[in-house]
Coordinates of C-alpha atoms and ligand atoms in Angstrom, one line a residue:
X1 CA 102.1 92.7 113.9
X2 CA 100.2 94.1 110.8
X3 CA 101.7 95.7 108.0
X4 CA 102.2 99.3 109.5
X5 CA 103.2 97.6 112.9
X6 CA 100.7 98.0 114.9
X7 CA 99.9 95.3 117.2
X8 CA 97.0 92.7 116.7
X9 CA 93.8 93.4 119.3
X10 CA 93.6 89.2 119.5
X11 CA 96.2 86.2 119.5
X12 CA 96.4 84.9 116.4
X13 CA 94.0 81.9 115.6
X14 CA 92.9 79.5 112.9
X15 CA 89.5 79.2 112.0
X16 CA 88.5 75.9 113.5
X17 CA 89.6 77.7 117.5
X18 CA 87.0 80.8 116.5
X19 CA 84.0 80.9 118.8
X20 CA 81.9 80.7 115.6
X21 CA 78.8 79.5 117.5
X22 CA 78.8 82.1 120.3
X23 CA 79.0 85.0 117.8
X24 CA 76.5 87.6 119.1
X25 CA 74.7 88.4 115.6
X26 CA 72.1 91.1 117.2
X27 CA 75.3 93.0 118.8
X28 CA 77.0 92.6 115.2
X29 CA 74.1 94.2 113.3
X30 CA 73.2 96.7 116.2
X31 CA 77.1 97.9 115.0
X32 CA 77.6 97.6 111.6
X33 CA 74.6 97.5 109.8
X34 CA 71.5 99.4 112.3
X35 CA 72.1 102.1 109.7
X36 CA 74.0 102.9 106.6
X37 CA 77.3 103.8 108.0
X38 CA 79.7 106.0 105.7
X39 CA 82.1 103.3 104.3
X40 CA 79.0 101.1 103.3
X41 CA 78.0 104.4 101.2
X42 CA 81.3 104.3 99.4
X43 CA 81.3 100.4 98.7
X44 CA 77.4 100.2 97.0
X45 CA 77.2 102.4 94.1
X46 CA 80.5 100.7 92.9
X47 CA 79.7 97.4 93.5
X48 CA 76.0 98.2 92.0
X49 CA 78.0 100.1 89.0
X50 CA 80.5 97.3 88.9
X51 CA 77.5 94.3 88.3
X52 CA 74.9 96.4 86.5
X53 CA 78.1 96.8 83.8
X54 CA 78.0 92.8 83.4
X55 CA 75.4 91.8 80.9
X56 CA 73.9 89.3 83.7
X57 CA 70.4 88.3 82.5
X58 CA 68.6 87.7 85.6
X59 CA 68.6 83.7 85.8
X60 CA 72.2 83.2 87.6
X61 CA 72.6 80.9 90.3
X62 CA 74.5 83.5 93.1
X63 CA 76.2 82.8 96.5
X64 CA 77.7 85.2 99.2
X65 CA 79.7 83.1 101.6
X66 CA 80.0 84.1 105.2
X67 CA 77.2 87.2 105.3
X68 CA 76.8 87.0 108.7
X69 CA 74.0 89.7 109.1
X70 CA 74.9 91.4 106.0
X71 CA 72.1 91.8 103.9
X72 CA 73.3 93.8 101.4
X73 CA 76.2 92.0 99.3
X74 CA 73.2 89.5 98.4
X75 CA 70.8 92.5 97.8
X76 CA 73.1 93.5 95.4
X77 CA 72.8 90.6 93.4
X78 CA 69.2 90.0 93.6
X79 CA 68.5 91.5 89.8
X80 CA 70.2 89.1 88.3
X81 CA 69.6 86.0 89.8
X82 CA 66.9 82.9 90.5
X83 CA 68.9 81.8 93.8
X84 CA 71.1 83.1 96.3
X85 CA 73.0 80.8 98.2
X86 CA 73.8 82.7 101.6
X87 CA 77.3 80.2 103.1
X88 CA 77.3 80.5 106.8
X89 CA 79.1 78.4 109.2
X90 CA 78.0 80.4 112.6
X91 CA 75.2 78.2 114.1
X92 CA 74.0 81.8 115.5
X93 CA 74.3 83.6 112.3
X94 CA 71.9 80.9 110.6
X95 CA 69.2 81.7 113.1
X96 CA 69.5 85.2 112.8
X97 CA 69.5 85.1 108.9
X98 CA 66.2 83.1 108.4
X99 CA 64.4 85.0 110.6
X100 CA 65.0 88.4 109.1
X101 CA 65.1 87.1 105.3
X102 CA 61.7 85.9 106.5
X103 CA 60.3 89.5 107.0
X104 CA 63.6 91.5 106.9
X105 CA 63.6 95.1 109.0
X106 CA 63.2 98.7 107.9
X107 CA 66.8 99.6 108.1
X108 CA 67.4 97.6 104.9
X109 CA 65.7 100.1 103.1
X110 CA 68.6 102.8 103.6
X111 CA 71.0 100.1 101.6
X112 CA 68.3 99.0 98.8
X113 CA 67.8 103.2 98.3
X114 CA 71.8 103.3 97.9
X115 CA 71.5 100.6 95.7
X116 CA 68.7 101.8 93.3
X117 CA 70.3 105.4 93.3
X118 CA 73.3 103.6 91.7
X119 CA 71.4 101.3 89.3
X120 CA 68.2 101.1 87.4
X121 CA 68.7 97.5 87.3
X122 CA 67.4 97.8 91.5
X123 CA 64.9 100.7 91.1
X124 CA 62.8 98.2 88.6
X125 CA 62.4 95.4 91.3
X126 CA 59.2 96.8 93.7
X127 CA 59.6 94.5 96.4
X128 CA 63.0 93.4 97.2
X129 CA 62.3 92.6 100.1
X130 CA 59.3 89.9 99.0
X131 CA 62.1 88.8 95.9
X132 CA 65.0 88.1 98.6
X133 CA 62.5 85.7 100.6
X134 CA 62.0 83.6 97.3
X135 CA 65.8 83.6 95.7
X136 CA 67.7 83.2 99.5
X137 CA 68.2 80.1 100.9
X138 CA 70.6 79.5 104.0
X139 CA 72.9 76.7 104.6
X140 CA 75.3 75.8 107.0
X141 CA 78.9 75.5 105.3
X142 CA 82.3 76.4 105.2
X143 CA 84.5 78.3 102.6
X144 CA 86.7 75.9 103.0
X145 CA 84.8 73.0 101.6
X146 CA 83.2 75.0 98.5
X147 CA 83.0 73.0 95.3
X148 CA 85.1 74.2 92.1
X149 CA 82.9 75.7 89.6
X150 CA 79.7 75.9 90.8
X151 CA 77.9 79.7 91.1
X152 CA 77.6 82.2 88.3
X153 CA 77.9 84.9 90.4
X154 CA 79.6 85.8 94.2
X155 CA 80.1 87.9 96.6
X156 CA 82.5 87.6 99.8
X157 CA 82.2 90.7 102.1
X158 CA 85.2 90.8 105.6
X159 CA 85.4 86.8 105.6
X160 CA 89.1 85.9 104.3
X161 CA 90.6 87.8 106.2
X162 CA 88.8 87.8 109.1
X163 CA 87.6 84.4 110.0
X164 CA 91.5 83.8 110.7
X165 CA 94.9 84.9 112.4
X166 CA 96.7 82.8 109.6
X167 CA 98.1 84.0 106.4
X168 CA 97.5 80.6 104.9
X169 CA 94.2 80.2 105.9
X170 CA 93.2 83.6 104.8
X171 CA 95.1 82.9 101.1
X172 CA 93.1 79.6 101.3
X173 CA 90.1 81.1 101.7
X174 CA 90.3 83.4 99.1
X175 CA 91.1 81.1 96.4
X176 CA 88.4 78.8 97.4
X177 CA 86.2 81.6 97.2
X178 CA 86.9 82.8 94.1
X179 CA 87.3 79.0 92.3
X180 CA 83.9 77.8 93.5
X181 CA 82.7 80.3 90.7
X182 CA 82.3 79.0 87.3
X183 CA 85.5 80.7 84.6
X184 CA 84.4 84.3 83.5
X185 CA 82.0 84.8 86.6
X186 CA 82.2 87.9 88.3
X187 CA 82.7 88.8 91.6
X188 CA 82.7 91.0 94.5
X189 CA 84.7 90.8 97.8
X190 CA 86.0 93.4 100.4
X191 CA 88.7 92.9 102.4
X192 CA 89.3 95.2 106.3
X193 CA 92.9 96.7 105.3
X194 CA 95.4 96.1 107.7
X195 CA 92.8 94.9 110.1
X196 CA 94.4 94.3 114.2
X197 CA 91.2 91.4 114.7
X198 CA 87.5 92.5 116.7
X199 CA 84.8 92.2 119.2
X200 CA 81.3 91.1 118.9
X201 CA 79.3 90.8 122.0
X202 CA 82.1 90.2 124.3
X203 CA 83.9 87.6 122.3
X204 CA 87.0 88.3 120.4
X205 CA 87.7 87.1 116.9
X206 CA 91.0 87.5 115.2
X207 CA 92.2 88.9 111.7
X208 CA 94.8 88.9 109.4
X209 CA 96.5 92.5 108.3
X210 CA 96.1 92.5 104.8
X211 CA 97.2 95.2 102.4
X212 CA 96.2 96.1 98.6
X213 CA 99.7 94.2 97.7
X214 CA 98.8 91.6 100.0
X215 CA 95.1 91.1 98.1
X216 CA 96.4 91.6 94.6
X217 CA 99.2 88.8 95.4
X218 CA 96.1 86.5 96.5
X219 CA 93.9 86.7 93.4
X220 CA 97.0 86.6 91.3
X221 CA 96.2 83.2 89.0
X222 CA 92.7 82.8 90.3
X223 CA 91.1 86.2 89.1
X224 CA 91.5 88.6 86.1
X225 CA 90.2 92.5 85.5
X226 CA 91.0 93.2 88.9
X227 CA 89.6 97.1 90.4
X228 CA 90.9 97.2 93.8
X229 CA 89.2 100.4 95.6
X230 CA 90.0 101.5 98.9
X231 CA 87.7 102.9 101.1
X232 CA 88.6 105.4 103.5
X233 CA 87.5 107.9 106.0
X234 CA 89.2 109.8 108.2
X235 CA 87.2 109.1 111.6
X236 CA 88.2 105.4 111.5
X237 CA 91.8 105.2 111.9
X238 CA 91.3 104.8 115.9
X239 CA 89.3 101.6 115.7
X240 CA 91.5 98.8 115.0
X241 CA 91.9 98.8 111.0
X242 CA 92.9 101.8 108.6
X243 CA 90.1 101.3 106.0
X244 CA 88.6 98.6 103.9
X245 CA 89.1 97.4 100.2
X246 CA 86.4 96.7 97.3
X247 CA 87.8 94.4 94.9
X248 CA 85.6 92.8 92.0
X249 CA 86.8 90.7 88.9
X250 CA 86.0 87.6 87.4
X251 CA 87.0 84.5 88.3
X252 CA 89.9 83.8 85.6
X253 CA 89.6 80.5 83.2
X254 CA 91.8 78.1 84.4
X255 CA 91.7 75.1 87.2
X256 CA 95.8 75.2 87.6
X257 CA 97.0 76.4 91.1
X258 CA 97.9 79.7 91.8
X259 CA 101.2 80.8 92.1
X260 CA 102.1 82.5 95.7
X261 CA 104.2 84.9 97.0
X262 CA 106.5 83.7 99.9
X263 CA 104.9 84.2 103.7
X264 CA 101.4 83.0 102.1
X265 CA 101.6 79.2 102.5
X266 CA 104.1 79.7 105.6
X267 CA 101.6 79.2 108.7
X268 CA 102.3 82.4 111.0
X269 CA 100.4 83.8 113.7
X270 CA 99.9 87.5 113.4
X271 CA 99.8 88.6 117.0
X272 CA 98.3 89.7 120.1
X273 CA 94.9 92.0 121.6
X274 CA 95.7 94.9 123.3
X275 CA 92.2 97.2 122.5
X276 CA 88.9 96.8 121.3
X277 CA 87.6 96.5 117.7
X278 CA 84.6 98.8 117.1
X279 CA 83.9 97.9 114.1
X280 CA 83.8 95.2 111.7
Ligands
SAM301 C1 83.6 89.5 109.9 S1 82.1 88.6 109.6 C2 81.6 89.3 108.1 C3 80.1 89.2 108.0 C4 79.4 89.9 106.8 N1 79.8 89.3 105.5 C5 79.7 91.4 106.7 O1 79.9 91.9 105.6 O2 79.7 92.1 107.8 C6 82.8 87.0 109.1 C7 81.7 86.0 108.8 O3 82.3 84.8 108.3 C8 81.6 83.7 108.9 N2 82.5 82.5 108.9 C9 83.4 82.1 109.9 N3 84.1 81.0 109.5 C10 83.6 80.7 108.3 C11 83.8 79.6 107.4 N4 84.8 78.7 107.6 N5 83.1 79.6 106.2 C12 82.2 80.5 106.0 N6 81.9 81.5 106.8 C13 82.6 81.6 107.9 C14 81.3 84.2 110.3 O4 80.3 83.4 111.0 C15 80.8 85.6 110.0 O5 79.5 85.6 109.7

């Protein structure tokens, strides 16, 4: 069940029993991504404000872990950085992403425009598209095996908390996330809120229901100056989740372990699919 007790659309999984390799990336982007959706509208101009705010420089060493066919989170770090390290573990999504960083298609325009209407850090760059080719490079990995202390700058966009039906995979996944940045980098990550799991393509992947309680408890110890920001809109409470959450902060300076509230380390299955997820 989810936090408002609504059932989940999938039985509860862990990560390892996803059908990673059959995810349909065309059918995902065709969805999510074919054009700037509403949501995606809300999330940019704060994530652009939130990193344009940062004093970056533009020789960081960036990664966005599980994008999927996302282009955007990593767009949105392209002025500051002289590598992009885009995390996948989805043989499928791989393909997908170094064919379209190769010579990526018009629809990305919408989301750079979104992007340079928030910041003049973007409107300076003339050919973002030319830029991402050099800075990106794919490789095949998992969140859960990220290094401590490695990138100066991140971004995690729907992957905690959907890549799992379990609570402590989700917290573990998070925390990795946010500890494989170096002490003071920043960092953006959006969570689905209260998310019942989804569909790509005919396969079914599940979630975990997470809540702004539920997000601020995971970051406790392993992230400071926290903004949580929901993002809502009124025609999406019939598909499967009741909004979605932009969180950024900095990764905080310590190596200890967080602390965790009870029901994150307990392994627990979330529940069952009754309806189809139409969106992310
Ligand atoms: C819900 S999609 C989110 C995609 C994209 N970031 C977005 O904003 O739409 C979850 C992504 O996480 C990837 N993923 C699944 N398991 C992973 C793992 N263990 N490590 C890294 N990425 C993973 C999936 O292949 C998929 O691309």
């Amino acid at each position: 069940m989810s936090a408002t007790g609504k059932a989940s659309l999938v039985p509860a999984v862990n990560n390892a029993e996803c059908p990673w390799d059959l995810f349909d990336s065309e059918s995902y982007q065709q969805r999510n991504y074919a054009t700037l959706h509403e949501l995606d509208q809300i999330i940019i101009p704060k994530l652009a404000g939130f990193f344009a705010k940062q004093n970056l420089g533009s020789d960081l060493e960036a990664i966005d872990v599980g994008p999927g066919t996302n282009l955007y989170p990593a767009m949105s770090m392209l002025p500051f950085t002289k590598s992009i390290t885009l995390l996948e573990y989805s043989s499928t999504n791989i393909a997908w992403l170094e064919d379209e960083i190769g010579n990526y298609r018009e629809s990305w325009n919408a989301f750079w425009r979104a992007l340079a209407d928030s910041s003049d850090h973007y409107g300076a760059i003339a050919d973002p598209g030319v830029l991402l080719k050099k800075v990106a490079d794919v490789q095949k990995g998992s969140i859960f095996d990220l290094k401590e202390g490695r990138w100066d700058l991140g971004t995690m966009f729907f992957v905690a908390e959907s890549i799992t039906g379990m609570r402590d995979e989700c917290a573990k996944a998070t925390t990795r996330f946010v500890r494989s940045l170096k002490p003071g980098a920043p960092f953006a990550a959006t969570f689905m809120e209260n998310s019942r799991g989804y569909v790509v393509g005919g396969h079914t992947f599940p979630a975990v229901a997470v809540t702004e309680a539920d997000v601020r408890t995971l970051l406790r110890g392993v992230a400071g100056d926290i903004e949580l920001h929901h993002i809502r809109s009124p025609h999406l409470f019939r598909h499967g989740y009741d909004g979605m959450m932009l969180v950024t902060g900095v990764r905080s300076d310590t190596r200890s372990e967080p602390s965790r509230e009870p029901g994150w380390t307990t392994i627990g299955r979330t529940g069952r699919r009754d309806r189809q997820h139409a969106a992310r």
